[in-house]
PDB file of C-alpha atoms in Angstrom:
ATOM      1  CA  UNK B   1     -37.495  21.886  19.486  1.00 33.00           C
ATOM      2  CA  UNK B   2     -34.632  24.121  20.560  1.00 34.00           C
ATOM      3  CA  UNK B   3     -31.453  24.104  18.494  1.00 39.00           C
ATOM      4  CA  UNK B   4     -28.268  23.874  20.518  1.00 39.00           C
ATOM      5  CA  UNK B   5     -24.613  23.212  19.950  1.00 42.00           C
ATOM      6  CA  UNK B   6     -23.574  19.590  19.815  1.00 43.00           C
ATOM      7  CA  UNK B   7     -20.374  19.744  21.780  1.00 45.00           C
ATOM      8  CA  UNK B   8     -19.017  21.338  24.927  1.00 46.00           C
ATOM      9  CA  UNK B   9     -15.840  22.022  22.975  1.00 55.00           C
ATOM     10  CA  UNK B  10     -15.554  25.599  21.797  1.00 65.00           C
ATOM     11  CA  UNK B  11     -13.199  27.040  19.174  1.00 66.00           C
ATOM     12  CA  UNK B  12      -9.975  28.540  20.504  1.00 75.00           C
ATOM     13  CA  UNK B  13      -8.360  31.825  19.479  1.00 81.00           C
ATOM     14  CA  UNK B  14      -6.306  29.823  16.961  1.00 82.00           C
ATOM     15  CA  UNK B  15      -9.600  29.218  15.159  1.00 85.00           C
ATOM     16  CA  UNK B  16     -11.605  32.321  16.024  1.00 88.00           C
ATOM     17  CA  UNK B  17      -9.001  34.905  14.943  1.00 90.00           C
ATOM     18  CA  UNK B  18      -8.382  33.569  11.384  1.00 92.00           C
ATOM     19  CA  UNK B  19     -12.096  32.807  11.004  1.00 92.00           C
ATOM     20  CA  UNK B  20     -13.035  36.399  11.906  1.00 93.00           C
ATOM     21  CA  UNK B  21     -10.296  37.706   9.599  1.00 94.00           C
ATOM     22  CA  UNK B  22     -11.668  35.536   6.784  1.00 94.00           C
ATOM     23  CA  UNK B  23     -15.230  36.756   7.342  1.00 93.00           C
ATOM     24  CA  UNK B  24     -14.126  40.408   7.289  1.00 92.00           C
ATOM     25  CA  UNK B  25     -12.103  39.814   4.125  1.00 92.00           C
ATOM     26  CA  UNK B  26     -15.039  38.009   2.494  1.00 92.00           C
ATOM     27  CA  UNK B  27     -17.231  41.027   3.226  1.00 89.00           C
ATOM     28  CA  UNK B  28     -14.563  43.246   1.702  1.00 88.00           C
ATOM     29  CA  UNK B  29     -14.505  41.018  -1.366  1.00 86.00           C
ATOM     30  CA  UNK B  30     -18.198  41.760  -1.942  1.00 83.00           C
ATOM     31  CA  UNK B  31     -17.147  45.079  -3.446  1.00 73.00           C
ATOM     32  CA  UNK B  32     -16.531  45.872  -7.083  1.00 62.00           C
ATOM     33  CA  UNK B  33     -14.298  43.930  -9.466  1.00 58.00           C
ATOM     34  CA  UNK B  34     -11.343  46.173  -8.681  1.00 59.00           C
ATOM     35  CA  UNK B  35      -7.964  44.770  -7.645  1.00 66.00           C
ATOM     36  CA  UNK B  36      -8.333  45.157  -3.881  1.00 71.00           C
ATOM     37  CA  UNK B  37     -11.580  43.168  -3.501  1.00 78.00           C
ATOM     38  CA  UNK B  38      -9.954  40.363  -5.501  1.00 81.00           C
ATOM     39  CA  UNK B  39      -6.976  40.424  -3.164  1.00 86.00           C
ATOM     40  CA  UNK B  40      -9.371  40.462  -0.219  1.00 89.00           C
ATOM     41  CA  UNK B  41     -10.938  37.262  -1.547  1.00 90.00           C
ATOM     42  CA  UNK B  42      -7.487  35.627  -1.726  1.00 90.00           C
ATOM     43  CA  UNK B  43      -6.719  36.772   1.836  1.00 93.00           C
ATOM     44  CA  UNK B  44     -10.081  35.424   3.003  1.00 93.00           C
ATOM     45  CA  UNK B  45      -9.390  32.067   1.381  1.00 93.00           C
ATOM     46  CA  UNK B  46      -6.008  31.783   3.120  1.00 95.00           C
ATOM     47  CA  UNK B  47      -7.441  32.763   6.513  1.00 94.00           C
ATOM     48  CA  UNK B  48     -10.333  30.368   5.889  1.00 95.00           C
ATOM     49  CA  UNK B  49      -7.884  27.505   5.319  1.00 92.00           C
ATOM     50  CA  UNK B  50      -5.881  28.452   8.418  1.00 93.00           C
ATOM     51  CA  UNK B  51      -9.008  28.348  10.574  1.00 91.00           C
ATOM     52  CA  UNK B  52      -9.947  24.959   9.109  1.00 89.00           C
ATOM     53  CA  UNK B  53      -6.548  23.430   9.855  1.00 86.00           C
ATOM     54  CA  UNK B  54      -6.482  24.806  13.399  1.00 85.00           C
ATOM     55  CA  UNK B  55     -10.001  23.590  14.036  1.00 82.00           C
ATOM     56  CA  UNK B  56      -9.592  20.184  12.422  1.00 77.00           C
ATOM     57  CA  UNK B  57      -6.495  19.275  14.417  1.00 75.00           C
ATOM     58  CA  UNK B  58      -7.533  20.933  17.667  1.00 68.00           C
ATOM     59  CA  UNK B  59      -4.693  23.481  17.811  1.00 70.00           C
ATOM     60  CA  UNK B  60      -4.591  24.985  21.293  1.00 62.00           C
ATOM     61  CA  UNK B  61      -6.713  22.188  22.756  1.00 65.00           C
ATOM     62  CA  UNK B  62      -4.344  19.574  24.244  1.00 59.00           C
ATOM     63  CA  UNK B  63      -5.781  16.086  24.303  1.00 56.00           C
ATOM     64  CA  UNK B  64      -8.699  16.841  21.993  1.00 56.00           C
ATOM     65  CA  UNK B  65      -7.106  15.814  18.724  1.00 57.00           C
ATOM     66  CA  UNK B  66      -8.887  15.822  15.370  1.00 64.00           C
ATOM     67  CA  UNK B  67     -12.607  16.433  15.278  1.00 69.00           C
ATOM     68  CA  UNK B  68     -15.319  16.693  12.693  1.00 73.00           C
ATOM     69  CA  UNK B  69     -18.928  17.755  12.223  1.00 78.00           C
ATOM     70  CA  UNK B  70     -21.499  18.920   9.692  1.00 82.00           C
ATOM     71  CA  UNK B  71     -20.324  22.556   9.776  1.00 84.00           C
ATOM     72  CA  UNK B  72     -16.693  21.569   9.272  1.00 85.00           C
ATOM     73  CA  UNK B  73     -17.624  19.284   6.347  1.00 86.00           C
ATOM     74  CA  UNK B  74     -19.627  22.092   4.758  1.00 89.00           C
ATOM     75  CA  UNK B  75     -16.958  24.776   5.129  1.00 91.00           C
ATOM     76  CA  UNK B  76     -14.208  22.407   3.952  1.00 91.00           C
ATOM     77  CA  UNK B  77     -16.244  21.654   0.831  1.00 91.00           C
ATOM     78  CA  UNK B  78     -16.685  25.356   0.109  1.00 93.00           C
ATOM     79  CA  UNK B  79     -12.969  25.963   0.654  1.00 93.00           C
ATOM     80  CA  UNK B  80     -12.115  23.259  -1.908  1.00 92.00           C
ATOM     81  CA  UNK B  81     -14.656  24.690  -4.365  1.00 92.00           C
ATOM     82  CA  UNK B  82     -13.035  28.124  -4.017  1.00 92.00           C
ATOM     83  CA  UNK B  83      -9.587  26.632  -4.612  1.00 92.00           C
ATOM     84  CA  UNK B  84     -10.615  24.892  -7.832  1.00 90.00           C
ATOM     85  CA  UNK B  85     -12.586  27.940  -8.981  1.00 88.00           C
ATOM     86  CA  UNK B  86      -9.614  30.277  -8.410  1.00 86.00           C
ATOM     87  CA  UNK B  87      -7.224  27.990 -10.320  1.00 87.00           C
ATOM     88  CA  UNK B  88      -9.661  27.488 -13.157  1.00 85.00           C
ATOM     89  CA  UNK B  89     -10.509  31.175 -13.468  1.00 82.00           C
ATOM     90  CA  UNK B  90      -6.807  31.937 -13.688  1.00 80.00           C
ATOM     91  CA  UNK B  91      -6.555  29.551 -16.656  1.00 80.00           C
ATOM     92  CA  UNK B  92      -9.895  30.180 -18.393  1.00 76.00           C
ATOM     93  CA  UNK B  93     -12.366  33.054 -18.813  1.00 71.00           C
ATOM     94  CA  UNK B  94     -14.835  31.761 -16.215  1.00 75.00           C
ATOM     95  CA  UNK B  95     -17.708  33.943 -15.031  1.00 75.00           C
ATOM     96  CA  UNK B  96     -17.130  35.871 -11.804  1.00 78.00           C
ATOM     97  CA  UNK B  97     -19.053  34.350  -8.878  1.00 85.00           C
ATOM     98  CA  UNK B  98     -16.782  35.782  -6.204  1.00 85.00           C
ATOM     99  CA  UNK B  99     -19.636  37.518  -4.403  1.00 87.00           C
ATOM    100  CA  UNK B 100     -21.722  34.359  -4.068  1.00 89.00           C
ATOM    101  CA  UNK B 101     -18.709  32.374  -2.857  1.00 91.00           C
ATOM    102  CA  UNK B 102     -17.815  35.123  -0.376  1.00 91.00           C
ATOM    103  CA  UNK B 103     -21.291  35.026   1.144  1.00 92.00           C
ATOM    104  CA  UNK B 104     -21.237  31.223   1.306  1.00 93.00           C
ATOM    105  CA  UNK B 105     -17.734  31.153   2.814  1.00 92.00           C
ATOM    106  CA  UNK B 106     -18.441  33.702   5.547  1.00 92.00           C
ATOM    107  CA  UNK B 107     -21.749  32.001   6.409  1.00 93.00           C
ATOM    108  CA  UNK B 108     -20.103  28.581   6.709  1.00 92.00           C
ATOM    109  CA  UNK B 109     -17.371  29.947   8.995  1.00 92.00           C
ATOM    110  CA  UNK B 110     -19.953  31.586  11.222  1.00 90.00           C
ATOM    111  CA  UNK B 111     -21.774  28.265  11.385  1.00 88.00           C
ATOM    112  CA  UNK B 112     -18.506  26.530  12.284  1.00 87.00           C
ATOM    113  CA  UNK B 113     -17.935  28.847  15.248  1.00 87.00           C
ATOM    114  CA  UNK B 114     -21.351  27.950  16.665  1.00 86.00           C
ATOM    115  CA  UNK B 115     -21.226  24.233  15.872  1.00 83.00           C
ATOM    116  CA  UNK B 116     -17.598  23.058  16.151  1.00 79.00           C
ATOM    117  CA  UNK B 117     -18.328  19.336  15.961  1.00 74.00           C
ATOM    118  CA  UNK B 118     -17.025  16.457  18.067  1.00 71.00           C
ATOM    119  CA  UNK B 119     -13.726  14.586  18.480  1.00 68.00           C
ATOM    120  CA  UNK B 120     -13.198  11.885  15.884  1.00 64.00           C
ATOM    121  CA  UNK B 121     -11.765   9.449  18.364  1.00 60.00           C
ATOM    122  CA  UNK B 122      -9.533   6.499  17.497  1.00 60.00           C
ATOM    123  CA  UNK B 123     -10.366   5.097  14.018  1.00 58.00           C
ATOM    124  CA  UNK B 124     -11.887   1.631  14.090  1.00 63.00           C
ATOM    125  CA  UNK B 125     -10.002   0.653  10.930  1.00 66.00           C
ATOM    126  CA  UNK B 126      -6.765   1.728   9.197  1.00 69.00           C
ATOM    127  CA  UNK B 127      -8.951   2.415   6.144  1.00 69.00           C
ATOM    128  CA  UNK B 128     -11.073   4.984   7.962  1.00 73.00           C
ATOM    129  CA  UNK B 129      -8.824   8.037   7.293  1.00 75.00           C
ATOM    130  CA  UNK B 130      -8.735   7.181   3.572  1.00 82.00           C
ATOM    131  CA  UNK B 131     -12.522   6.877   3.549  1.00 80.00           C
ATOM    132  CA  UNK B 132     -12.815  10.307   5.174  1.00 81.00           C
ATOM    133  CA  UNK B 133     -10.413  11.945   2.698  1.00 85.00           C
ATOM    134  CA  UNK B 134     -12.101  10.359  -0.344  1.00 89.00           C
ATOM    135  CA  UNK B 135     -15.496  11.466   0.924  1.00 87.00           C
ATOM    136  CA  UNK B 136     -14.290  15.025   1.376  1.00 87.00           C
ATOM    137  CA  UNK B 137     -12.688  15.046  -2.092  1.00 91.00           C
ATOM    138  CA  UNK B 138     -15.912  13.777  -3.661  1.00 92.00           C
ATOM    139  CA  UNK B 139     -17.863  16.527  -1.872  1.00 92.00           C
ATOM    140  CA  UNK B 140     -15.468  19.140  -3.237  1.00 91.00           C
ATOM    141  CA  UNK B 141     -15.582  17.794  -6.794  1.00 93.00           C
ATOM    142  CA  UNK B 142     -19.374  17.618  -6.832  1.00 94.00           C
ATOM    143  CA  UNK B 143     -19.477  21.112  -5.358  1.00 93.00           C
ATOM    144  CA  UNK B 144     -17.373  22.387  -8.267  1.00 93.00           C
ATOM    145  CA  UNK B 145     -19.575  20.457 -10.709  1.00 94.00           C
ATOM    146  CA  UNK B 146     -22.695  22.082  -9.245  1.00 94.00           C
ATOM    147  CA  UNK B 147     -21.064  25.513  -9.521  1.00 92.00           C
ATOM    148  CA  UNK B 148     -20.337  24.879 -13.220  1.00 91.00           C
ATOM    149  CA  UNK B 149     -23.873  23.560 -13.732  1.00 92.00           C
ATOM    150  CA  UNK B 150     -25.302  26.763 -12.265  1.00 91.00           C
ATOM    151  CA  UNK B 151     -23.127  28.808 -14.616  1.00 88.00           C
ATOM    152  CA  UNK B 152     -24.247  26.583 -17.492  1.00 88.00           C
ATOM    153  CA  UNK B 153     -27.920  27.079 -16.652  1.00 87.00           C
ATOM    154  CA  UNK B 154     -27.413  30.834 -16.368  1.00 85.00           C
ATOM    155  CA  UNK B 155     -25.673  30.958 -19.734  1.00 81.00           C
ATOM    156  CA  UNK B 156     -28.465  28.945 -21.381  1.00 81.00           C
ATOM    157  CA  UNK B 157     -31.104  31.243 -19.895  1.00 79.00           C
ATOM    158  CA  UNK B 158     -29.157  34.194 -21.274  1.00 72.00           C
ATOM    159  CA  UNK B 159     -29.221  32.701 -24.751  1.00 72.00           C
ATOM    160  CA  UNK B 160     -32.928  31.953 -24.546  1.00 71.00           C
ATOM    161  CA  UNK B 161     -33.661  35.539 -23.510  1.00 70.00           C
ATOM    162  CA  UNK B 162     -31.599  36.878 -26.411  1.00 59.00           C
ATOM    163  CA  UNK B 163     -29.068  38.488 -24.073  1.00 51.00           C
ATOM    164  CA  UNK B 164     -26.288  38.682 -26.684  1.00 51.00           C
ATOM    165  CA  UNK B 165     -26.363  42.504 -26.929  1.00 46.00           C
ATOM    166  CA  UNK B 166     -25.883  42.778 -23.165  1.00 47.00           C
ATOM    167  CA  UNK B 167     -23.015  40.290 -23.246  1.00 44.00           C
ATOM    168  CA  UNK B 168     -21.301  42.300 -25.973  1.00 41.00           C
ATOM    169  CA  UNK B 169     -21.756  45.495 -23.970  1.00 42.00           C
ATOM    170  CA  UNK B 170     -20.261  43.839 -20.879  1.00 43.00           C
ATOM    171  CA  UNK B 171     -17.248  42.605 -22.841  1.00 42.00           C
ATOM    172  CA  UNK B 172     -16.757  46.059 -24.343  1.00 40.00           C
ATOM    173  CA  UNK B 173     -16.774  47.478 -20.812  1.00 40.00           C
ATOM    174  CA  UNK B 174     -13.901  45.197 -19.855  1.00 42.00           C
ATOM    175  CA  UNK B 175     -15.769  42.371 -18.111  1.00 45.00           C
ATOM    176  CA  UNK B 176     -14.371  38.872 -18.363  1.00 45.00           C
ATOM    177  CA  UNK B 177     -16.144  36.911 -21.142  1.00 47.00           C
ATOM    178  CA  UNK B 178     -17.688  33.596 -20.179  1.00 56.00           C
ATOM    179  CA  UNK B 179     -16.729  30.232 -21.602  1.00 63.00           C
ATOM    180  CA  UNK B 180     -18.624  28.807 -24.608  1.00 73.00           C
ATOM    181  CA  UNK B 181     -21.526  26.593 -23.589  1.00 79.00           C
ATOM    182  CA  UNK B 182     -20.009  23.396 -24.977  1.00 80.00           C
ATOM    183  CA  UNK B 183     -16.739  23.996 -23.129  1.00 82.00           C
ATOM    184  CA  UNK B 184     -18.563  24.772 -19.895  1.00 84.00           C
ATOM    185  CA  UNK B 185     -20.654  21.638 -20.308  1.00 88.00           C
ATOM    186  CA  UNK B 186     -17.565  19.480 -20.862  1.00 87.00           C
ATOM    187  CA  UNK B 187     -15.927  20.922 -17.747  1.00 89.00           C
ATOM    188  CA  UNK B 188     -19.073  20.258 -15.725  1.00 91.00           C
ATOM    189  CA  UNK B 189     -19.109  16.573 -16.641  1.00 92.00           C
ATOM    190  CA  UNK B 190     -15.387  16.188 -16.110  1.00 93.00           C
ATOM    191  CA  UNK B 191     -15.916  17.206 -12.498  1.00 94.00           C
ATOM    192  CA  UNK B 192     -18.984  14.955 -12.271  1.00 95.00           C
ATOM    193  CA  UNK B 193     -16.955  11.969 -13.490  1.00 95.00           C
ATOM    194  CA  UNK B 194     -14.069  12.750 -11.119  1.00 95.00           C
ATOM    195  CA  UNK B 195     -16.496  13.151  -8.223  1.00 94.00           C
ATOM    196  CA  UNK B 196     -18.220   9.886  -9.128  1.00 95.00           C
ATOM    197  CA  UNK B 197     -14.910   8.015  -9.074  1.00 95.00           C
ATOM    198  CA  UNK B 198     -13.969   9.539  -5.698  1.00 94.00           C
ATOM    199  CA  UNK B 199     -17.425   8.762  -4.286  1.00 93.00           C
ATOM    200  CA  UNK B 200     -17.284   5.169  -5.536  1.00 94.00           C
ATOM    201  CA  UNK B 201     -13.910   4.679  -3.893  1.00 93.00           C
ATOM    202  CA  UNK B 202     -15.142   6.317  -0.675  1.00 89.00           C
ATOM    203  CA  UNK B 203     -18.132   3.952  -0.499  1.00 88.00           C
ATOM    204  CA  UNK B 204     -15.934   0.921  -1.244  1.00 88.00           C
ATOM    205  CA  UNK B 205     -13.329   1.906   1.348  1.00 86.00           C
ATOM    206  CA  UNK B 206     -16.088   2.670   3.852  1.00 80.00           C
ATOM    207  CA  UNK B 207     -17.462  -0.820   3.349  1.00 80.00           C
ATOM    208  CA  UNK B 208     -13.996  -2.308   3.902  1.00 77.00           C
ATOM    209  CA  UNK B 209     -13.349  -0.183   6.978  1.00 71.00           C
ATOM    210  CA  UNK B 210     -16.670  -0.992   8.648  1.00 69.00           C
ATOM    211  CA  UNK B 211     -16.801  -4.130  10.814  1.00 62.00           C
ATOM    212  CA  UNK B 212     -20.492  -4.570   9.933  1.00 54.00           C
ATOM    213  CA  UNK B 213     -22.683  -3.149   7.194  1.00 59.00           C
ATOM    214  CA  UNK B 214     -25.056  -0.644   8.776  1.00 66.00           C
ATOM    215  CA  UNK B 215     -28.050   0.765   6.949  1.00 68.00           C
ATOM    216  CA  UNK B 216     -28.003   4.199   8.497  1.00 71.00           C
ATOM    217  CA  UNK B 217     -29.024   7.510   6.948  1.00 75.00           C
ATOM    218  CA  UNK B 218     -25.506   8.281   5.760  1.00 78.00           C
ATOM    219  CA  UNK B 219     -25.213   5.020   3.846  1.00 81.00           C
ATOM    220  CA  UNK B 220     -28.704   5.165   2.320  1.00 84.00           C
ATOM    221  CA  UNK B 221     -28.393   8.769   1.130  1.00 87.00           C
ATOM    222  CA  UNK B 222     -24.869   8.117  -0.181  1.00 88.00           C
ATOM    223  CA  UNK B 223     -26.064   5.157  -2.230  1.00 90.00           C
ATOM    224  CA  UNK B 224     -29.052   7.123  -3.539  1.00 92.00           C
ATOM    225  CA  UNK B 225     -26.733   9.950  -4.577  1.00 92.00           C
ATOM    226  CA  UNK B 226     -24.361   7.446  -6.202  1.00 93.00           C
ATOM    227  CA  UNK B 227     -27.221   5.831  -8.149  1.00 95.00           C
ATOM    228  CA  UNK B 228     -28.515   9.190  -9.380  1.00 95.00           C
ATOM    229  CA  UNK B 229     -25.071  10.297 -10.562  1.00 95.00           C
ATOM    230  CA  UNK B 230     -24.540   6.895 -12.199  1.00 95.00           C
ATOM    231  CA  UNK B 231     -27.888   7.329 -13.962  1.00 95.00           C
ATOM    232  CA  UNK B 232     -26.841  10.819 -15.081  1.00 94.00           C
ATOM    233  CA  UNK B 233     -23.572   9.556 -16.573  1.00 94.00           C
ATOM    234  CA  UNK B 234     -25.349   6.633 -18.224  1.00 93.00           C
ATOM    235  CA  UNK B 235     -28.052   8.891 -19.628  1.00 92.00           C
ATOM    236  CA  UNK B 236     -25.486  11.278 -21.039  1.00 89.00           C
ATOM    237  CA  UNK B 237     -23.437   8.466 -22.591  1.00 87.00           C
ATOM    238  CA  UNK B 238     -26.322   6.430 -24.033  1.00 89.00           C
ATOM    239  CA  UNK B 239     -29.066   9.018 -24.569  1.00 88.00           C
ATOM    240  CA  UNK B 240     -27.074  12.219 -24.964  1.00 83.00           C
ATOM    241  CA  UNK B 241     -28.631  14.060 -22.011  1.00 86.00           C
ATOM    242  CA  UNK B 242     -27.734  17.736 -21.985  1.00 84.00           C
ATOM    243  CA  UNK B 243     -28.936  21.053 -20.671  1.00 84.00           C
ATOM    244  CA  UNK B 244     -31.467  21.299 -17.895  1.00 86.00           C
ATOM    245  CA  UNK B 245     -32.260  17.592 -17.820  1.00 88.00           C
ATOM    246  CA  UNK B 246     -28.628  16.810 -17.021  1.00 90.00           C
ATOM    247  CA  UNK B 247     -28.196  19.592 -14.476  1.00 91.00           C
ATOM    248  CA  UNK B 248     -31.384  18.596 -12.651  1.00 93.00           C
ATOM    249  CA  UNK B 249     -30.045  15.076 -12.213  1.00 94.00           C
ATOM    250  CA  UNK B 250     -26.786  16.543 -10.948  1.00 94.00           C
ATOM    251  CA  UNK B 251     -28.584  18.773  -8.443  1.00 95.00           C
ATOM    252  CA  UNK B 252     -30.622  15.817  -7.194  1.00 95.00           C
ATOM    253  CA  UNK B 253     -27.550  13.609  -6.780  1.00 93.00           C
ATOM    254  CA  UNK B 254     -25.593  16.362  -5.033  1.00 93.00           C
ATOM    255  CA  UNK B 255     -28.584  17.026  -2.786  1.00 92.00           C
ATOM    256  CA  UNK B 256     -28.681  13.418  -1.579  1.00 91.00           C
ATOM    257  CA  UNK B 257     -24.927  13.470  -1.005  1.00 91.00           C
ATOM    258  CA  UNK B 258     -25.311  16.632   1.045  1.00 88.00           C
ATOM    259  CA  UNK B 259     -27.971  14.892   3.127  1.00 86.00           C
ATOM    260  CA  UNK B 260     -25.734  11.827   3.506  1.00 84.00           C
ATOM    261  CA  UNK B 261     -23.302  13.416   5.917  1.00 78.00           C
ATOM    262  CA  UNK B 262     -23.958  17.124   6.387  1.00 77.00           C
ATOM    263  CA  UNK B 263     -27.717  16.675   6.693  1.00 72.00           C
ATOM    264  CA  UNK B 264     -27.566  13.596   8.920  1.00 69.00           C
ATOM    265  CA  UNK B 265     -24.941  15.110  11.189  1.00 70.00           C
ATOM    266  CA  UNK B 266     -26.926  18.350  11.374  1.00 70.00           C
ATOM    267  CA  UNK B 267     -29.909  16.421  12.725  1.00 68.00           C
ATOM    268  CA  UNK B 268     -27.740  14.433  15.147  1.00 62.00           C
ATOM    269  CA  UNK B 269     -25.594  17.336  16.387  1.00 62.00           C
ATOM    270  CA  UNK B 270     -28.054  20.212  16.369  1.00 63.00           C
ATOM    271  CA  UNK B 271     -31.627  18.962  16.507  1.00 62.00           C
ATOM    272  CA  UNK B 272     -31.184  15.746  18.520  1.00 59.00           C
ATOM    273  CA  UNK B 273     -28.084  16.934  20.417  1.00 57.00           C
ATOM    274  CA  UNK B 274     -26.409  13.507  20.350  1.00 55.00           C
ATOM    275  CA  UNK B 275     -22.789  12.408  20.309  1.00 49.00           C
ATOM    276  CA  UNK B 276     -21.271  10.721  17.221  1.00 47.00           C
ATOM    277  CA  UNK B 277     -21.736   7.271  18.706  1.00 43.00           C
ATOM    278  CA  UNK B 278     -25.463   7.898  19.000  1.00 42.00           C
ATOM    279  CA  UNK B 279     -26.024   8.387  15.297  1.00 40.00           C
ATOM    280  CA  UNK B 280     -29.332   7.655  13.641  1.00 36.00           C
ATOM    281  CA  UNK B 281     -29.998   4.119  12.470  1.00 34.00           C
ATOM    282  CA  UNK B 282     -32.829   2.979  10.291  1.00 33.00           C
ATOM    283  CA  UNK B 283     -33.786  -0.311  11.904  1.00 35.00           C
ATOM    284  CA  UNK B 284     -37.349  -0.248  10.662  1.00 31.00           C
ATOM    285  CA  UNK B 285     -38.414   3.074  12.177  1.00 32.00           C
ATOM    286  CA  UNK B 286     -35.864   5.950  12.303  1.00 38.00           C
ATOM    287  CA  UNK B 287     -35.492   7.421  15.822  1.00 39.00           C
ATOM    288  CA  UNK B 288     -36.179  10.943  14.549  1.00 35.00           C
ATOM    289  CA  UNK B 289     -39.641   9.796  13.414  1.00 36.00           C
ATOM    290  CA  UNK B 290     -40.404   8.744  16.963  1.00 33.00           C
ATOM    291  CA  UNK B 291     -39.241  12.171  18.238  1.00 40.00           C
TER     292      UNK B 291
END
């Protein structure tokens, strides 16, 4: 099977120029923890957002209007994660993951240039834009929660390996100290709860905005992700789940949510090369099983 772009629409210079600037700045930000790489990361984030806005609203493409796709959903989620991370790190001593975010941001922009998505078309319901925004917000919140969970797992592994002397040496060298485990854990679940609320509202609004309930891949994976996150919150509240057990449930729930839209649209746009109206439906046998 040959992978190909899903749309004849190609990004304009209004998208390509800020996207290339962002990718160069992200590469610059991979340097040391000095002032200039940090400023490069801020510049990359601004250029990243500019490219997203130009691409989302079809700047320079008269008559195209807003469009969306798996690459745009992915890079928007990363942009929101970077925004929350930057604000939070300014307020708290959060571990530096700028390099990992820079690599992820530049990769997502490169993916966006190759797979720009398709026009959204006229919404079938006045609730549809709200459903889209709530879904995007939930993606961003769960992305931030996963980032905190990764930091939490790394901190716990450091404690298990008796890494305290190395932490003290790093702090003496001027590195930013990390948050206490309990504080990091509380922050993780605050974002999980916020993401769960946004996801619940997105599913409810999606049901209201749809003329008929359709058991497609997006709906099934969304509900599976919702159930897993609900189980995680219930397990933490009733059974006191913590540590790796909790983060594994979070990773599983976030994974299903990623499959719900990004994964399904990737298959439709890239592997099956279909338009949005030809999305996958379960019926009893999914079309992708039949090839």
